[in-house]
Short mmCIF file of C-alpha atoms in Angstrom, two decimals:
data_model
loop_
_atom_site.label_atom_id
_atom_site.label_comp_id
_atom_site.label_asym_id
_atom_site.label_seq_id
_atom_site.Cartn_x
_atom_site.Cartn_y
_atom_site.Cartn_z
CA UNK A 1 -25.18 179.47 154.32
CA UNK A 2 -21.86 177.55 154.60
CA UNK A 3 -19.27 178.65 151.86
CA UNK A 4 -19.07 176.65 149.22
CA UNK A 5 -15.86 173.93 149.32
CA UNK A 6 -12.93 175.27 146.52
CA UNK A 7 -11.76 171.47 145.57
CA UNK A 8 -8.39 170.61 144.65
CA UNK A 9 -7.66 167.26 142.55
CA UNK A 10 -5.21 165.64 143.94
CA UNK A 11 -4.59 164.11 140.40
CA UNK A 12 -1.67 161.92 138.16
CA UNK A 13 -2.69 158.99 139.40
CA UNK A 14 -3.14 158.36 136.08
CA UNK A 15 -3.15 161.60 133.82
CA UNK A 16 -5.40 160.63 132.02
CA UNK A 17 -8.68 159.47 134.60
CA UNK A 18 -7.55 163.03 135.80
CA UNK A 19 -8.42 165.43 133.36
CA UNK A 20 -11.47 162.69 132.16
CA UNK A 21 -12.65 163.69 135.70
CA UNK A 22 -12.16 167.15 135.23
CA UNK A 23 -14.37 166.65 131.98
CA UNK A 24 -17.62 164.77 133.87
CA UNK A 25 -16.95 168.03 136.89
CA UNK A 26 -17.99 170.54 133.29
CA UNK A 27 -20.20 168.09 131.55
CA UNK A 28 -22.81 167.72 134.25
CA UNK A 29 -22.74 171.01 135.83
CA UNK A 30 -25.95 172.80 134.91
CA UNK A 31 -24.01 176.03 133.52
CA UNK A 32 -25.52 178.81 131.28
CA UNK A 33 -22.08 180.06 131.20
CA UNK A 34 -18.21 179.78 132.01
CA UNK A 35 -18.87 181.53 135.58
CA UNK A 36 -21.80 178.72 136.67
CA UNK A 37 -18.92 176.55 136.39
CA UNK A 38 -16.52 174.91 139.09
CA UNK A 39 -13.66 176.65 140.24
CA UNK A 40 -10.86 174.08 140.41
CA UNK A 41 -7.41 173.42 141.87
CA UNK A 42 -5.64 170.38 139.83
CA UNK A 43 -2.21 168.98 140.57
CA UNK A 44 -1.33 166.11 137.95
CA UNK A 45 1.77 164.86 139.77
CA UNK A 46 1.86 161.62 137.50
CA UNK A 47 5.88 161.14 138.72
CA UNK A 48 4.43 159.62 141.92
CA UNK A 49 4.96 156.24 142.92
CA UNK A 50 3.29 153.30 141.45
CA UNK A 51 0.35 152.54 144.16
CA UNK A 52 -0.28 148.54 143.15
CA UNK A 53 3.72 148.06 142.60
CA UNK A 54 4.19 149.15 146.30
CA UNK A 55 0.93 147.45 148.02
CA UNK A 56 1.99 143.87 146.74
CA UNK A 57 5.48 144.70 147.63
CA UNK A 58 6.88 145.09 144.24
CA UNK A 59 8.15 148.48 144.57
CA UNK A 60 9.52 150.13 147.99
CA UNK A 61 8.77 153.79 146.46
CA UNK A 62 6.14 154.73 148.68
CA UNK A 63 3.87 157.07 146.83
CA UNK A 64 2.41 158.51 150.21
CA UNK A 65 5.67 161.52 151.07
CA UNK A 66 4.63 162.85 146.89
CA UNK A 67 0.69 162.69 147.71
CA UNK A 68 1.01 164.26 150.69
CA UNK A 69 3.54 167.28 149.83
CA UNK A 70 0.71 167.65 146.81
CA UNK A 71 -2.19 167.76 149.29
CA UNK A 72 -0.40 170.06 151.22
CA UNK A 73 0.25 172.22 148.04
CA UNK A 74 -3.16 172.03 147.02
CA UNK A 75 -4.41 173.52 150.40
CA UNK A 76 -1.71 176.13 150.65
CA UNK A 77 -3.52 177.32 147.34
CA UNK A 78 -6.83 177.69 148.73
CA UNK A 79 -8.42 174.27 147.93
CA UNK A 80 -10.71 173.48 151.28
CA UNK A 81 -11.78 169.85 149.98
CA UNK A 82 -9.05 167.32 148.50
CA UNK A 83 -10.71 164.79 145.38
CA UNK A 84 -8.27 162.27 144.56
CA UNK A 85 -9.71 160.39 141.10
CA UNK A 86 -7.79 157.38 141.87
CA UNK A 87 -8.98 154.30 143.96
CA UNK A 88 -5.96 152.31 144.44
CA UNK A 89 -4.60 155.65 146.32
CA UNK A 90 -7.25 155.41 148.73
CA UNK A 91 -4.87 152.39 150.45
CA UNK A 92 -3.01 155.62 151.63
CA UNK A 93 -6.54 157.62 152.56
CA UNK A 94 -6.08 157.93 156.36
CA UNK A 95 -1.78 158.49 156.41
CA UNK A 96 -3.13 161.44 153.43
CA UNK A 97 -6.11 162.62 156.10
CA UNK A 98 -3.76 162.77 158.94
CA UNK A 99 -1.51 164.83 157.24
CA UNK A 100 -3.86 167.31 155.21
CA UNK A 101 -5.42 170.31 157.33
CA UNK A 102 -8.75 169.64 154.99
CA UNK A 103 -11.11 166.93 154.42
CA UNK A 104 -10.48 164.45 151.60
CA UNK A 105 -13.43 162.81 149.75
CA UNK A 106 -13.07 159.64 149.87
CA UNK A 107 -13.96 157.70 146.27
CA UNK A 108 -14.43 154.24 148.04
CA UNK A 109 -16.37 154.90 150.49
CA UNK A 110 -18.74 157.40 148.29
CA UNK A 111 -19.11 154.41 146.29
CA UNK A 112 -20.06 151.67 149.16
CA UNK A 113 -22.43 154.95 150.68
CA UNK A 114 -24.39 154.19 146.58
CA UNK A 115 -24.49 151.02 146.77
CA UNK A 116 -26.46 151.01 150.21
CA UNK A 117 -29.17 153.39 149.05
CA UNK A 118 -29.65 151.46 146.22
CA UNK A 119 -29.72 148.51 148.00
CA UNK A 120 -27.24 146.25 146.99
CA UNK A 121 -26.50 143.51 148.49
CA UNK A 122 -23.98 141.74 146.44
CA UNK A 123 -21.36 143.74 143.02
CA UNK A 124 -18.65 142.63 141.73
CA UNK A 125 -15.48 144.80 141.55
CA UNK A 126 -13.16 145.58 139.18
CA UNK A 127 -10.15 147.40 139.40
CA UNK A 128 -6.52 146.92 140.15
CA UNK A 129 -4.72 144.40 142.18
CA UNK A 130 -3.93 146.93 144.36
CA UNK A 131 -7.03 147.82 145.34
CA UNK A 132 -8.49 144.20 145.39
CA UNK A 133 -5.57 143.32 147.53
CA UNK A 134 -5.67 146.32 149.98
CA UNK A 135 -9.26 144.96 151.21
CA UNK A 136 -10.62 148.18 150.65
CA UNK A 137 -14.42 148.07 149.67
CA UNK A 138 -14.42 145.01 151.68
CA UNK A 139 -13.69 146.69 154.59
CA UNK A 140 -16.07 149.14 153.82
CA UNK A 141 -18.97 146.69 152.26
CA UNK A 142 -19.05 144.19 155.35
CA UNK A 143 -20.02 146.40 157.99
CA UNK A 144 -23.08 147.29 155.59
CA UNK A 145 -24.10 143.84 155.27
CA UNK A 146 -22.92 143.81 151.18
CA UNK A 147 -21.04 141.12 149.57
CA UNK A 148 -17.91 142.28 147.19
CA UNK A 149 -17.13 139.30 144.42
CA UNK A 150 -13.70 139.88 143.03
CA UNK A 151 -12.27 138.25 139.84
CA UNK A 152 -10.82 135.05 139.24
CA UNK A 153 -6.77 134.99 139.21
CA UNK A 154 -6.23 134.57 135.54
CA UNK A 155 -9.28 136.80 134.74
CA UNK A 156 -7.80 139.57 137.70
CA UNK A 157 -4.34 139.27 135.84
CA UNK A 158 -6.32 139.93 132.33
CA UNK A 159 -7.79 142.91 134.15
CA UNK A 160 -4.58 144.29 135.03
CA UNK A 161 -3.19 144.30 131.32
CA UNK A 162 -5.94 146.01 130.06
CA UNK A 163 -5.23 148.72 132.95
CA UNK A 164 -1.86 149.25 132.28
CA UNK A 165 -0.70 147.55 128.65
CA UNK A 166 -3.69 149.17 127.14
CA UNK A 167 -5.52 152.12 128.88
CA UNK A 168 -2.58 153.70 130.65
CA UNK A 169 -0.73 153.08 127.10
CA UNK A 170 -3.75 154.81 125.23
CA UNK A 171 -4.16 151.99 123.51
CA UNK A 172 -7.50 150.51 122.02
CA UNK A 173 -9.31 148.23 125.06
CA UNK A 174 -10.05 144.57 124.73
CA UNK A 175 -13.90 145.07 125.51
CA UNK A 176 -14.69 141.77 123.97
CA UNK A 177 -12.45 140.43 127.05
CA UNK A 178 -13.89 143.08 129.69
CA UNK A 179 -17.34 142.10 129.42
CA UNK A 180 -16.38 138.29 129.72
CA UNK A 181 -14.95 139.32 133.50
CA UNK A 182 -17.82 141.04 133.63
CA UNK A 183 -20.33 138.18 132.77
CA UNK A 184 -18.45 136.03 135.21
CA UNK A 185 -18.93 137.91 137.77
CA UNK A 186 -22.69 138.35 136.87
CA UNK A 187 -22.90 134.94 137.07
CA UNK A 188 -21.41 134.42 140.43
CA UNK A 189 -24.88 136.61 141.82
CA UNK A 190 -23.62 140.11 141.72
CA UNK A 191 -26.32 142.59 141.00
CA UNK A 192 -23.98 145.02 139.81
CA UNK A 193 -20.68 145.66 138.47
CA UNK A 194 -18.41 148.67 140.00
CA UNK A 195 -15.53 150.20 137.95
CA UNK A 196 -13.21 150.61 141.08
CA UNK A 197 -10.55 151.99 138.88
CA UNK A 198 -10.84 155.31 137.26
CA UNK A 199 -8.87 153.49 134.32
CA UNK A 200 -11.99 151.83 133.69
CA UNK A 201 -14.19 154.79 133.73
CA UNK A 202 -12.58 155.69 130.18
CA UNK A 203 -14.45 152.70 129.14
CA UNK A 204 -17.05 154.73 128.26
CA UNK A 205 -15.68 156.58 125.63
CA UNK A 206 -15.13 153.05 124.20
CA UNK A 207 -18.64 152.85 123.89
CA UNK A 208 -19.56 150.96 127.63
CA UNK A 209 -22.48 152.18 128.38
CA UNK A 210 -24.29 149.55 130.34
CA UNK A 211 -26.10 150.67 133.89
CA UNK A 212 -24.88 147.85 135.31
CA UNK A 213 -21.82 149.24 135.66
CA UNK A 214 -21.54 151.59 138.77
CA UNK A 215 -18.35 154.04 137.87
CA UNK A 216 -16.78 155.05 140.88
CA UNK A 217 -15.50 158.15 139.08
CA UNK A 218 -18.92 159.44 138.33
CA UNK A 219 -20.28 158.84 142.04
CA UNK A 220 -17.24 160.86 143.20
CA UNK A 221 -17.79 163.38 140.11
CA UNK A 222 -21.82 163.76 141.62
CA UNK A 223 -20.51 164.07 145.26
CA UNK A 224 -17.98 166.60 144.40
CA UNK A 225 -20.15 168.75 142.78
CA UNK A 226 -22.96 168.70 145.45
CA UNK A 227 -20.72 168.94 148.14
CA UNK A 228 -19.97 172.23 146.23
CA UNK A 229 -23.01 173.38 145.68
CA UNK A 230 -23.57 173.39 142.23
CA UNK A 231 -26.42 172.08 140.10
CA UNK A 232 -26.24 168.81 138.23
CA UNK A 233 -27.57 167.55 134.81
CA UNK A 234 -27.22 163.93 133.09
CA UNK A 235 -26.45 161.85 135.98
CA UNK A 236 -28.29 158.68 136.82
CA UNK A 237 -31.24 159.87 137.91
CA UNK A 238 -31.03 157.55 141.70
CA UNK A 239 -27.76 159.55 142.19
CA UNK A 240 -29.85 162.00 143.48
CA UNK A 241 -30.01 159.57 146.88
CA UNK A 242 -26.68 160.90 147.60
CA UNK A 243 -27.65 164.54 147.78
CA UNK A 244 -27.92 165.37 151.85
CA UNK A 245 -25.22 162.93 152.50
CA UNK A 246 -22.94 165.03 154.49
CA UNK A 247 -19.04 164.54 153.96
#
């Protein structure tokens, strides 16, 4: 039997999605006790460049040379997979590949891989303006035959300030105003709604619980811990699609 993978988080990106990650890895591993757990590398470099600041140009601090010497760290400790909890990173996914002498799980394309066994065919996404801008699940979604809706401008820019005025600040969420973008997006056709920023996956402790959402932390969360080899509890239950996916 293949070893199992040692992951290292590639984290920071923010702090906080990082160590909410590291929460769903405990809370839905089937563990009678601390050693059925997962054993876990986690670098929280949360000094690294601003990904959406440097992706529309607002910022020339690449955060790609501080990833990278973090991926690098991570291996050089033992870690055989890389899981960065983070989806506007993924704009730097194959520069971080080329560089890293182990495989990185990819969060985007984990999430596309879902939406395909689930059948899809048309979600909405929200997350930053980064990662709407860098084309990323559209990239991935077309090929696949699945349509990707984005937000309107003024309802993408209210997006953003919950992101960073409000979730990144630990401050209390606008959910009244998130499920409006959500509704309109609904209403454009989409079948489904994907939290592509692991900002938004701490809407849940706000009390969004809806399964229309698909949160792109919890498919990479699943995948992570399969990929591993440990037993799951408390995920959706057609997660389980993803199981013999290989990496």
């Amino acid at each position: 039997m293949k070893q199992p993978y040692l992951p290292g988080i590639l984290g920071g990106l923010g702090p906080m999605s990082t160590f909410y990650f590291c929460e769903l890895l405990t809370k839905h591993t089937l563990a009678s006790c601390d050693a059925d757990h997962l054993d876990l590398l986690v670098s929280s470099r949360a000094s690294t460049p601003d990904r959406t600041a440097f992706i529309l140009g607002k910022s020339k601090a690449d955060p790609l040379p501080a990833m990278i010497e973090e991926a690098r760290r991570l291996a050089d400790a033992g870690a055989s997979l890389i899981v960065i909890p983070c989806n506007t990173a993924h704009f730097f996914y194959d520069g971080l590949q080329k560089a890293s002498s182990v495989p990185i799980l990819n969060i985007i394309s984990e999430t596309v891989r879902y939406l395909k066994h689930r059948g899809i065919g048309c979600f909405g996404l929200l997350a930053t303006e980064g990662t709407v801008a860098s084309g990323a699940y559209h990239r991935l979604c077309e090929p696949k035959g699945i349509r990707c809706i984005v937000p309107s401008a003024e309802d993408q820019a209210e997006l953003t300030s919950l992101i960073y005025d409000s979730v990144k600040q630990n401050r209390k969420p606008d959910l009244a105003g998130f499920r409006r973008i959500s509704q309109s997006l609904l209403n454009q056709g989409c079948e489904c709604l994907v939290l592509g920023c692991t900002e938004l996956s701490l809407l849940r402790r706000e009390g969004l619980t809806q399964s229309l959402y698909v949160d792109s932390l919890e498919v990479l969360a699943y995948r992570t811990l399969t990929l591993c080899q440990k037993p799951t509890v408390d995920f959706p239950a057609d997660f389980s699609c993803m199981s013999e996916d290989p990496l």
